[in-house]
Amino acid sequence: MLALIIQLASGALGGNLAGSLLKNLSMGPVINSLLGIAGGGLGGWLLSLFGLDLGSAAGGLDLGSILGSVAGGGVGGGALMGIVGAIRSTMGGASN
């Protein structure tokens, strides 16, 4: 459960980091955070789907599982924010 919370929080950070780096795809801090949280959850789910769920494989939380949760959540959050931002931009919805 703690690994999921870490993934969701790092997903929010990843979504906002991606939004600050890709200003033309950013949708504001609230939407970036929400997309990041969703992407963080998806990133963690994909890690576990491929057997890379470090949080449960280690039998607890150690440095490796925490870093794995942060990486999966952050990358998933940033990726989902970028994907949705690119789709929105392509459809003409972004006016930044």
PDB file of N, CA and C in Angstrom:
ATOM      1  N   MET A   1       0.817  -1.195   0.000  1.00  0.00           N
ATOM      2  CA  MET A   1       0.000   0.000   0.000  1.00  0.00           C
ATOM      3  C   MET A   1       0.861   1.260   0.000  1.00  0.00           C
ATOM      4  N   LEU A   2       1.943   1.234   0.777  1.00  0.00           N
ATOM      5  CA  LEU A   2       2.836   2.387   0.823  1.00  0.00           C
ATOM      6  C   LEU A   2       3.529   2.590  -0.517  1.00  0.00           C
ATOM      7  N   ALA A   3       3.846   1.498  -1.205  1.00  0.00           N
ATOM      8  CA  ALA A   3       4.459   1.606  -2.531  1.00  0.00           C
ATOM      9  C   ALA A   3       3.507   2.307  -3.499  1.00  0.00           C
ATOM     10  N   LEU A   4       2.214   2.021  -3.406  1.00  0.00           N
ATOM     11  CA  LEU A   4       1.223   2.669  -4.268  1.00  0.00           C
ATOM     12  C   LEU A   4       1.158   4.167  -3.984  1.00  0.00           C
ATOM     13  N   ILE A   5       1.183   4.532  -2.716  1.00  0.00           N
ATOM     14  CA  ILE A   5       1.151   5.947  -2.345  1.00  0.00           C
ATOM     15  C   ILE A   5       2.389   6.665  -2.896  1.00  0.00           C
ATOM     16  N   ILE A   6       3.543   6.004  -2.805  1.00  0.00           N
ATOM     17  CA  ILE A   6       4.775   6.590  -3.339  1.00  0.00           C
ATOM     18  C   ILE A   6       4.660   6.743  -4.850  1.00  0.00           C
ATOM     19  N   GLN A   7       4.102   5.755  -5.527  1.00  0.00           N
ATOM     20  CA  GLN A   7       3.943   5.820  -6.981  1.00  0.00           C
ATOM     21  C   GLN A   7       3.003   6.952  -7.379  1.00  0.00           C
ATOM     22  N   LEU A   8       1.914   7.122  -6.652  1.00  0.00           N
ATOM     23  CA  LEU A   8       0.954   8.173  -6.984  1.00  0.00           C
ATOM     24  C   LEU A   8       1.549   9.557  -6.741  1.00  0.00           C
ATOM     25  N   ALA A   9       2.257   9.706  -5.617  1.00  0.00           N
ATOM     26  CA  ALA A   9       2.878  11.002  -5.313  1.00  0.00           C
ATOM     27  C   ALA A   9       3.982  11.331  -6.319  1.00  0.00           C
ATOM     28  N   SER A  10       4.805  10.354  -6.642  1.00  0.00           N
ATOM     29  CA  SER A  10       5.864  10.621  -7.618  1.00  0.00           C
ATOM     30  C   SER A  10       5.284  10.805  -9.016  1.00  0.00           C
ATOM     31  N   GLY A  11       4.138  10.202  -9.282  1.00  0.00           N
ATOM     32  CA  GLY A  11       3.454  10.439 -10.553  1.00  0.00           C
ATOM     33  C   GLY A  11       2.998  11.886 -10.670  1.00  0.00           C
ATOM     34  N   ALA A  12       2.463  12.439  -9.575  1.00  0.00           N
ATOM     35  CA  ALA A  12       2.065  13.850  -9.579  1.00  0.00           C
ATOM     36  C   ALA A  12       3.276  14.745  -9.828  1.00  0.00           C
ATOM     37  N   LEU A  13       4.380  14.426  -9.183  1.00  0.00           N
ATOM     38  CA  LEU A  13       5.610  15.195  -9.413  1.00  0.00           C
ATOM     39  C   LEU A  13       6.093  15.035 -10.851  1.00  0.00           C
ATOM     40  N   GLY A  14       6.031  13.809 -11.368  1.00  0.00           N
ATOM     41  CA  GLY A  14       6.452  13.559 -12.745  1.00  0.00           C
ATOM     42  C   GLY A  14       5.582  14.290 -13.751  1.00  0.00           C
ATOM     43  N   GLY A  15       4.289  14.346 -13.503  1.00  0.00           N
ATOM     44  CA  GLY A  15       3.385  15.068 -14.396  1.00  0.00           C
ATOM     45  C   GLY A  15       3.686  16.559 -14.417  1.00  0.00           C
ATOM     46  N   ASN A  16       3.955  17.116 -13.243  1.00  0.00           N
ATOM     47  CA  ASN A  16       4.280  18.542 -13.179  1.00  0.00           C
ATOM     48  C   ASN A  16       5.662  18.838 -13.744  1.00  0.00           C
ATOM     49  N   LEU A  17       6.605  17.935 -13.536  1.00  0.00           N
ATOM     50  CA  LEU A  17       7.937  18.122 -14.113  1.00  0.00           C
ATOM     51  C   LEU A  17       7.863  18.080 -15.639  1.00  0.00           C
ATOM     52  N   ALA A  18       7.113  17.122 -16.161  1.00  0.00           N
ATOM     53  CA  ALA A  18       6.938  17.046 -17.617  1.00  0.00           C
ATOM     54  C   ALA A  18       6.240  18.296 -18.137  1.00  0.00           C
ATOM     55  N   GLY A  19       5.262  18.802 -17.400  1.00  0.00           N
ATOM     56  CA  GLY A  19       4.571  20.019 -17.803  1.00  0.00           C
ATOM     57  C   GLY A  19       5.473  21.231 -17.812  1.00  0.00           C
ATOM     58  N   SER A  20       6.418  21.286 -16.859  1.00  0.00           N
ATOM     59  CA  SER A  20       7.334  22.428 -16.836  1.00  0.00           C
ATOM     60  C   SER A  20       8.400  22.315 -17.925  1.00  0.00           C
ATOM     61  N   LEU A  21       8.768  21.095 -18.292  1.00  0.00           N
ATOM     62  CA  LEU A  21       9.753  20.909 -19.353  1.00  0.00           C
ATOM     63  C   LEU A  21       9.138  21.031 -20.743  1.00  0.00           C
ATOM     64  N   LEU A  22       7.905  20.600 -20.873  1.00  0.00           N
ATOM     65  CA  LEU A  22       7.201  20.629 -22.162  1.00  0.00           C
ATOM     66  C   LEU A  22       6.063  21.648 -22.078  1.00  0.00           C
ATOM     67  N   LYS A  23       6.415  22.904 -22.029  1.00  0.00           N
ATOM     68  CA  LYS A  23       5.429  23.961 -21.793  1.00  0.00           C
ATOM     69  C   LYS A  23       4.309  23.978 -22.833  1.00  0.00           C
ATOM     70  N   ASN A  24       4.604  23.575 -24.055  1.00  0.00           N
ATOM     71  CA  ASN A  24       3.565  23.566 -25.077  1.00  0.00           C
ATOM     72  C   ASN A  24       2.550  22.449 -24.860  1.00  0.00           C
ATOM     73  N   LEU A  25       2.863  21.457 -24.024  1.00  0.00           N
ATOM     74  CA  LEU A  25       1.930  20.365 -23.738  1.00  0.00           C
ATOM     75  C   LEU A  25       1.289  20.488 -22.362  1.00  0.00           C
ATOM     76  N   SER A  26       1.772  21.427 -21.561  1.00  0.00           N
ATOM     77  CA  SER A  26       1.283  21.584 -20.192  1.00  0.00           C
ATOM     78  C   SER A  26      -0.172  22.029 -20.181  1.00  0.00           C
ATOM     79  N   MET A  27      -0.924  21.508 -19.215  1.00  0.00           N
ATOM     80  CA  MET A  27      -2.333  21.863 -19.077  1.00  0.00           C
ATOM     81  C   MET A  27      -2.617  22.503 -17.726  1.00  0.00           C
ATOM     82  N   GLY A  28      -1.588  23.022 -17.082  1.00  0.00           N
ATOM     83  CA  GLY A  28      -1.747  23.649 -15.778  1.00  0.00           C
ATOM     84  C   GLY A  28      -1.427  22.671 -14.669  1.00  0.00           C
ATOM     85  N   PRO A  29      -1.076  23.193 -13.505  1.00  0.00           N
ATOM     86  CA  PRO A  29      -0.616  22.320 -12.419  1.00  0.00           C
ATOM     87  C   PRO A  29      -1.659  21.320 -11.914  1.00  0.00           C
ATOM     88  N   VAL A  30      -2.916  21.695 -11.901  1.00  0.00           N
ATOM     89  CA  VAL A  30      -3.942  20.780 -11.384  1.00  0.00           C
ATOM     90  C   VAL A  30      -4.137  19.597 -12.329  1.00  0.00           C
ATOM     91  N   ILE A  31      -4.312  19.873 -13.615  1.00  0.00           N
ATOM     92  CA  ILE A  31      -4.505  18.800 -14.591  1.00  0.00           C
ATOM     93  C   ILE A  31      -3.235  17.972 -14.720  1.00  0.00           C
ATOM     94  N   ASN A  32      -2.074  18.638 -14.735  1.00  0.00           N
ATOM     95  CA  ASN A  32      -0.808  17.898 -14.792  1.00  0.00           C
ATOM     96  C   ASN A  32      -0.684  16.957 -13.599  1.00  0.00           C
ATOM     97  N   SER A  33      -1.079  17.424 -12.414  1.00  0.00           N
ATOM     98  CA  SER A  33      -1.013  16.581 -11.216  1.00  0.00           C
ATOM     99  C   SER A  33      -1.968  15.399 -11.316  1.00  0.00           C
ATOM    100  N   LEU A  34      -3.200  15.658 -11.755  1.00  0.00           N
ATOM    101  CA  LEU A  34      -4.183  14.571 -11.868  1.00  0.00           C
ATOM    102  C   LEU A  34      -3.749  13.531 -12.893  1.00  0.00           C
ATOM    103  N   LEU A  35      -3.250  13.998 -14.030  1.00  0.00           N
ATOM    104  CA  LEU A  35      -2.750  13.056 -15.034  1.00  0.00           C
ATOM    105  C   LEU A  35      -1.525  12.319 -14.515  1.00  0.00           C
ATOM    106  N   GLY A  36      -0.682  13.020 -13.770  1.00  0.00           N
ATOM    107  CA  GLY A  36       0.491  12.388 -13.182  1.00  0.00           C
ATOM    108  C   GLY A  36       0.121  11.308 -12.181  1.00  0.00           C
ATOM    109  N   ILE A  37      -0.884  11.578 -11.355  1.00  0.00           N
ATOM    110  CA  ILE A  37      -1.337  10.581 -10.381  1.00  0.00           C
ATOM    111  C   ILE A  37      -1.855   9.336 -11.103  1.00  0.00           C
ATOM    112  N   ALA A  38      -2.678   9.556 -12.133  1.00  0.00           N
ATOM    113  CA  ALA A  38      -3.185   8.418 -12.915  1.00  0.00           C
ATOM    114  C   ALA A  38      -2.041   7.677 -13.593  1.00  0.00           C
ATOM    115  N   GLY A  39      -1.102   8.420 -14.161  1.00  0.00           N
ATOM    116  CA  GLY A  39       0.046   7.799 -14.820  1.00  0.00           C
ATOM    117  C   GLY A  39       0.944   7.071 -13.845  1.00  0.00           C
ATOM    118  N   GLY A  40       1.080   7.611 -12.634  1.00  0.00           N
ATOM    119  CA  GLY A  40       1.865   6.927 -11.607  1.00  0.00           C
ATOM    120  C   GLY A  40       1.252   5.590 -11.232  1.00  0.00           C
ATOM    121  N   GLY A  41      -0.073   5.566 -11.110  1.00  0.00           N
ATOM    122  CA  GLY A  41      -0.757   4.305 -10.836  1.00  0.00           C
ATOM    123  C   GLY A  41      -0.602   3.320 -11.984  1.00  0.00           C
ATOM    124  N   LEU A  42      -0.724   3.820 -13.209  1.00  0.00           N
ATOM    125  CA  LEU A  42      -0.539   2.946 -14.382  1.00  0.00           C
ATOM    126  C   LEU A  42       0.900   2.448 -14.479  1.00  0.00           C
ATOM    127  N   GLY A  43       1.857   3.322 -14.175  1.00  0.00           N
ATOM    128  CA  GLY A  43       3.266   2.914 -14.206  1.00  0.00           C
ATOM    129  C   GLY A  43       3.550   1.803 -13.210  1.00  0.00           C
ATOM    130  N   GLY A  44       3.016   1.940 -11.999  1.00  0.00           N
ATOM    131  CA  GLY A  44       3.182   0.892 -11.003  1.00  0.00           C
ATOM    132  C   GLY A  44       2.501  -0.399 -11.410  1.00  0.00           C
ATOM    133  N   TRP A  45       1.315  -0.275 -12.007  1.00  0.00           N
ATOM    134  CA  TRP A  45       0.597  -1.461 -12.459  1.00  0.00           C
ATOM    135  C   TRP A  45       1.386  -2.167 -13.561  1.00  0.00           C
ATOM    136  N   LEU A  46       1.942  -1.393 -14.505  1.00  0.00           N
ATOM    137  CA  LEU A  46       2.731  -2.002 -15.571  1.00  0.00           C
ATOM    138  C   LEU A  46       3.988  -2.681 -15.032  1.00  0.00           C
ATOM    139  N   LEU A  47       4.615  -2.069 -14.032  1.00  0.00           N
ATOM    140  CA  LEU A  47       5.784  -2.710 -13.421  1.00  0.00           C
ATOM    141  C   LEU A  47       5.412  -4.069 -12.836  1.00  0.00           C
ATOM    142  N   SER A  48       4.290  -4.112 -12.127  1.00  0.00           N
ATOM    143  CA  SER A  48       3.880  -5.389 -11.527  1.00  0.00           C
ATOM    144  C   SER A  48       3.434  -6.384 -12.596  1.00  0.00           C
ATOM    145  N   LEU A  49       2.845  -5.892 -13.687  1.00  0.00           N
ATOM    146  CA  LEU A  49       2.408  -6.758 -14.777  1.00  0.00           C
ATOM    147  C   LEU A  49       3.592  -7.483 -15.405  1.00  0.00           C
ATOM    148  N   PHE A  50       4.722  -6.782 -15.517  1.00  0.00           N
ATOM    149  CA  PHE A  50       5.923  -7.366 -16.100  1.00  0.00           C
ATOM    150  C   PHE A  50       6.828  -8.008 -15.058  1.00  0.00           C
ATOM    151  N   GLY A  51       6.329  -8.154 -13.830  1.00  0.00           N
ATOM    152  CA  GLY A  51       7.104  -8.809 -12.789  1.00  0.00           C
ATOM    153  C   GLY A  51       8.206  -7.950 -12.201  1.00  0.00           C
ATOM    154  N   LEU A  52       8.107  -6.649 -12.361  1.00  0.00           N
ATOM    155  CA  LEU A  52       9.127  -5.753 -11.840  1.00  0.00           C
ATOM    156  C   LEU A  52       8.632  -4.967 -10.634  1.00  0.00           C
ATOM    157  N   ASP A  53       7.626  -5.476  -9.943  1.00  0.00           N
ATOM    158  CA  ASP A  53       7.070  -4.804  -8.780  1.00  0.00           C
ATOM    159  C   ASP A  53       8.032  -4.957  -7.610  1.00  0.00           C
ATOM    160  N   LEU A  54       8.921  -4.004  -7.471  1.00  0.00           N
ATOM    161  CA  LEU A  54       9.973  -4.098  -6.464  1.00  0.00           C
ATOM    162  C   LEU A  54       9.442  -3.991  -5.047  1.00  0.00           C
ATOM    163  N   GLY A  55       8.331  -3.321  -4.858  1.00  0.00           N
ATOM    164  CA  GLY A  55       7.792  -3.161  -3.512  1.00  0.00           C
ATOM    165  C   GLY A  55       7.363  -4.477  -2.889  1.00  0.00           C
ATOM    166  N   SER A  56       6.694  -5.335  -3.643  1.00  0.00           N
ATOM    167  CA  SER A  56       6.248  -6.606  -3.075  1.00  0.00           C
ATOM    168  C   SER A  56       7.300  -7.689  -3.226  1.00  0.00           C
ATOM    169  N   ALA A  57       8.174  -7.572  -4.227  1.00  0.00           N
ATOM    170  CA  ALA A  57       9.195  -8.597  -4.428  1.00  0.00           C
ATOM    171  C   ALA A  57      10.215  -8.589  -3.299  1.00  0.00           C
ATOM    172  N   ALA A  58      10.469  -7.423  -2.736  1.00  0.00           N
ATOM    173  CA  ALA A  58      11.451  -7.320  -1.662  1.00  0.00           C
ATOM    174  C   ALA A  58      10.847  -7.716  -0.323  1.00  0.00           C
ATOM    175  N   GLY A  59       9.550  -7.899  -0.258  1.00  0.00           N
ATOM    176  CA  GLY A  59       8.908  -8.279   0.983  1.00  0.00           C
ATOM    177  C   GLY A  59       8.743  -7.115   1.939  1.00  0.00           C
ATOM    178  N   GLY A  60       8.963  -5.940   1.516  1.00  0.00           N
ATOM    179  CA  GLY A  60       8.827  -4.749   2.345  1.00  0.00           C
ATOM    180  C   GLY A  60       9.365  -3.564   1.582  1.00  0.00           C
ATOM    181  N   LEU A  61       9.600  -2.500   2.315  1.00  0.00           N
ATOM    182  CA  LEU A  61      10.127  -1.309   1.674  1.00  0.00           C
ATOM    183  C   LEU A  61      11.589  -1.135   2.038  1.00  0.00           C
ATOM    184  N   ASP A  62      12.433  -1.273   1.065  1.00  0.00           N
ATOM    185  CA  ASP A  62      13.844  -0.952   1.235  1.00  0.00           C
ATOM    186  C   ASP A  62      14.176   0.117   0.202  1.00  0.00           C
ATOM    187  N   LEU A  63      15.417   0.531   0.142  1.00  0.00           N
ATOM    188  CA  LEU A  63      15.802   1.604  -0.763  1.00  0.00           C
ATOM    189  C   LEU A  63      15.502   1.249  -2.216  1.00  0.00           C
ATOM    190  N   GLY A  64      15.756   0.020  -2.607  1.00  0.00           N
ATOM    191  CA  GLY A  64      15.507  -0.391  -3.989  1.00  0.00           C
ATOM    192  C   GLY A  64      14.038  -0.337  -4.355  1.00  0.00           C
ATOM    193  N   SER A  65      13.169  -0.775  -3.456  1.00  0.00           N
ATOM    194  CA  SER A  65      11.743  -0.758  -3.763  1.00  0.00           C
ATOM    195  C   SER A  65      11.194   0.660  -3.771  1.00  0.00           C
ATOM    196  N   ILE A  66      11.717   1.516  -2.893  1.00  0.00           N
ATOM    197  CA  ILE A  66      11.278   2.911  -2.891  1.00  0.00           C
ATOM    198  C   ILE A  66      11.707   3.593  -4.192  1.00  0.00           C
ATOM    199  N   LEU A  67      12.955   3.391  -4.586  1.00  0.00           N
ATOM    200  CA  LEU A  67      13.435   3.987  -5.834  1.00  0.00           C
ATOM    201  C   LEU A  67      12.676   3.441  -7.041  1.00  0.00           C
ATOM    202  N   GLY A  68      12.353   2.158  -7.015  1.00  0.00           N
ATOM    203  CA  GLY A  68      11.565   1.579  -8.098  1.00  0.00           C
ATOM    204  C   GLY A  68      10.175   2.188  -8.182  1.00  0.00           C
ATOM    205  N   SER A  69       9.557   2.414  -7.026  1.00  0.00           N
ATOM    206  CA  SER A  69       8.230   3.032  -6.995  1.00  0.00           C
ATOM    207  C   SER A  69       8.286   4.470  -7.476  1.00  0.00           C
ATOM    208  N   VAL A  70       9.319   5.197  -7.052  1.00  0.00           N
ATOM    209  CA  VAL A  70       9.476   6.586  -7.488  1.00  0.00           C
ATOM    210  C   VAL A  70       9.711   6.647  -8.994  1.00  0.00           C
ATOM    211  N   ALA A  71      10.573   5.778  -9.497  1.00  0.00           N
ATOM    212  CA  ALA A  71      10.880   5.775 -10.931  1.00  0.00           C
ATOM    213  C   ALA A  71       9.645   5.391 -11.751  1.00  0.00           C
ATOM    214  N   GLY A  72       8.977   4.320 -11.373  1.00  0.00           N
ATOM    215  CA  GLY A  72       7.790   3.884 -12.112  1.00  0.00           C
ATOM    216  C   GLY A  72       6.683   4.918 -12.083  1.00  0.00           C
ATOM    217  N   GLY A  73       6.456   5.503 -10.912  1.00  0.00           N
ATOM    218  CA  GLY A  73       5.420   6.514 -10.793  1.00  0.00           C
ATOM    219  C   GLY A  73       5.765   7.791 -11.536  1.00  0.00           C
ATOM    220  N   GLY A  74       6.996   8.245 -11.384  1.00  0.00           N
ATOM    221  CA  GLY A  74       7.412   9.482 -12.040  1.00  0.00           C
ATOM    222  C   GLY A  74       7.411   9.378 -13.550  1.00  0.00           C
ATOM    223  N   VAL A  75       7.946   8.289 -14.053  1.00  0.00           N
ATOM    224  CA  VAL A  75       7.979   8.093 -15.510  1.00  0.00           C
ATOM    225  C   VAL A  75       6.561   7.912 -16.042  1.00  0.00           C
ATOM    226  N   GLY A  76       5.759   7.120 -15.355  1.00  0.00           N
ATOM    227  CA  GLY A  76       4.370   6.920 -15.793  1.00  0.00           C
ATOM    228  C   GLY A  76       3.577   8.214 -15.777  1.00  0.00           C
ATOM    229  N   GLY A  77       3.765   9.014 -14.720  1.00  0.00           N
ATOM    230  CA  GLY A  77       3.057  10.295 -14.631  1.00  0.00           C
ATOM    231  C   GLY A  77       3.470  11.267 -15.712  1.00  0.00           C
ATOM    232  N   GLY A  78       4.759  11.370 -15.941  1.00  0.00           N
ATOM    233  CA  GLY A  78       5.248  12.261 -16.992  1.00  0.00           C
ATOM    234  C   GLY A  78       4.823  11.802 -18.370  1.00  0.00           C
ATOM    235  N   ALA A  79       4.857  10.499 -18.584  1.00  0.00           N
ATOM    236  CA  ALA A  79       4.480   9.957 -19.891  1.00  0.00           C
ATOM    237  C   ALA A  79       3.001  10.191 -20.185  1.00  0.00           C
ATOM    238  N   LEU A  80       2.146   9.932 -19.208  1.00  0.00           N
ATOM    239  CA  LEU A  80       0.711  10.120 -19.445  1.00  0.00           C
ATOM    240  C   LEU A  80       0.386  11.589 -19.669  1.00  0.00           C
ATOM    241  N   MET A  81       1.014  12.483 -18.903  1.00  0.00           N
ATOM    242  CA  MET A  81       0.787  13.909 -19.110  1.00  0.00           C
ATOM    243  C   MET A  81       1.239  14.321 -20.511  1.00  0.00           C
ATOM    244  N   GLY A  82       2.378  13.811 -20.952  1.00  0.00           N
ATOM    245  CA  GLY A  82       2.871  14.127 -22.290  1.00  0.00           C
ATOM    246  C   GLY A  82       1.974  13.591 -23.384  1.00  0.00           C
ATOM    247  N   ILE A  83       1.482  12.384 -23.206  1.00  0.00           N
ATOM    248  CA  ILE A  83       0.602  11.772 -24.211  1.00  0.00           C
ATOM    249  C   ILE A  83      -0.710  12.541 -24.332  1.00  0.00           C
ATOM    250  N   VAL A  84      -1.331  12.833 -23.183  1.00  0.00           N
ATOM    251  CA  VAL A  84      -2.601  13.563 -23.222  1.00  0.00           C
ATOM    252  C   VAL A  84      -2.381  14.979 -23.743  1.00  0.00           C
ATOM    253  N   GLY A  85      -1.275  15.610 -23.334  1.00  0.00           N
ATOM    254  CA  GLY A  85      -0.973  16.948 -23.832  1.00  0.00           C
ATOM    255  C   GLY A  85      -0.762  16.967 -25.334  1.00  0.00           C
ATOM    256  N   ALA A  86      -0.076  15.953 -25.864  1.00  0.00           N
ATOM    257  CA  ALA A  86       0.159  15.883 -27.303  1.00  0.00           C
ATOM    258  C   ALA A  86      -1.155  15.648 -28.063  1.00  0.00           C
ATOM    259  N   ILE A  87      -2.009  14.798 -27.533  1.00  0.00           N
ATOM    260  CA  ILE A  87      -3.303  14.553 -28.173  1.00  0.00           C
ATOM    261  C   ILE A  87      -4.130  15.837 -28.159  1.00  0.00           C
ATOM    262  N   ARG A  88      -4.146  16.507 -27.029  1.00  0.00           N
ATOM    263  CA  ARG A  88      -4.902  17.757 -26.904  1.00  0.00           C
ATOM    264  C   ARG A  88      -4.364  18.818 -27.866  1.00  0.00           C
ATOM    265  N   SER A  89      -3.054  18.900 -27.963  1.00  0.00           N
ATOM    266  CA  SER A  89      -2.425  19.871 -28.865  1.00  0.00           C
ATOM    267  C   SER A  89      -2.729  19.555 -30.319  1.00  0.00           C
ATOM    268  N   THR A  90      -2.707  18.281 -30.667  1.00  0.00           N
ATOM    269  CA  THR A  90      -2.991  17.848 -32.030  1.00  0.00           C
ATOM    270  C   THR A  90      -4.441  18.144 -32.416  1.00  0.00           C
ATOM    271  N   MET A  91      -5.327  18.006 -31.440  1.00  0.00           N
ATOM    272  CA  MET A  91      -6.741  18.246 -31.710  1.00  0.00           C
ATOM    273  C   MET A  91      -7.080  19.735 -31.686  1.00  0.00           C
ATOM    274  N   GLY A  92      -6.100  20.569 -31.403  1.00  0.00           N
ATOM    275  CA  GLY A  92      -6.330  22.005 -31.425  1.00  0.00           C
ATOM    276  C   GLY A  92      -6.876  22.573 -30.141  1.00  0.00           C
ATOM    277  N   GLY A  93      -6.816  21.790 -29.062  1.00  0.00           N
ATOM    278  CA  GLY A  93      -7.363  22.256 -27.788  1.00  0.00           C
ATOM    279  C   GLY A  93      -6.406  23.112 -26.988  1.00  0.00           C
ATOM    280  N   ALA A  94      -5.126  23.077 -27.289  1.00  0.00           N
ATOM    281  CA  ALA A  94      -4.160  23.850 -26.502  1.00  0.00           C
ATOM    282  C   ALA A  94      -3.967  25.213 -27.153  1.00  0.00           C
ATOM    283  N   SER A  95      -4.041  26.226 -26.343  1.00  0.00           N
ATOM    284  CA  SER A  95      -3.850  27.576 -26.871  1.00  0.00           C
ATOM    285  C   SER A  95      -2.736  28.289 -26.129  1.00  0.00           C
ATOM    286  N   ASN A  96      -1.750  27.534 -25.650  1.00  0.00           N
ATOM    287  CA  ASN A  96      -0.629  28.128 -24.895  1.00  0.00           C
ATOM    288  C   ASN A  96       0.289  28.816 -25.833  1.00  0.00           C
TER     289      ASN A  96
END
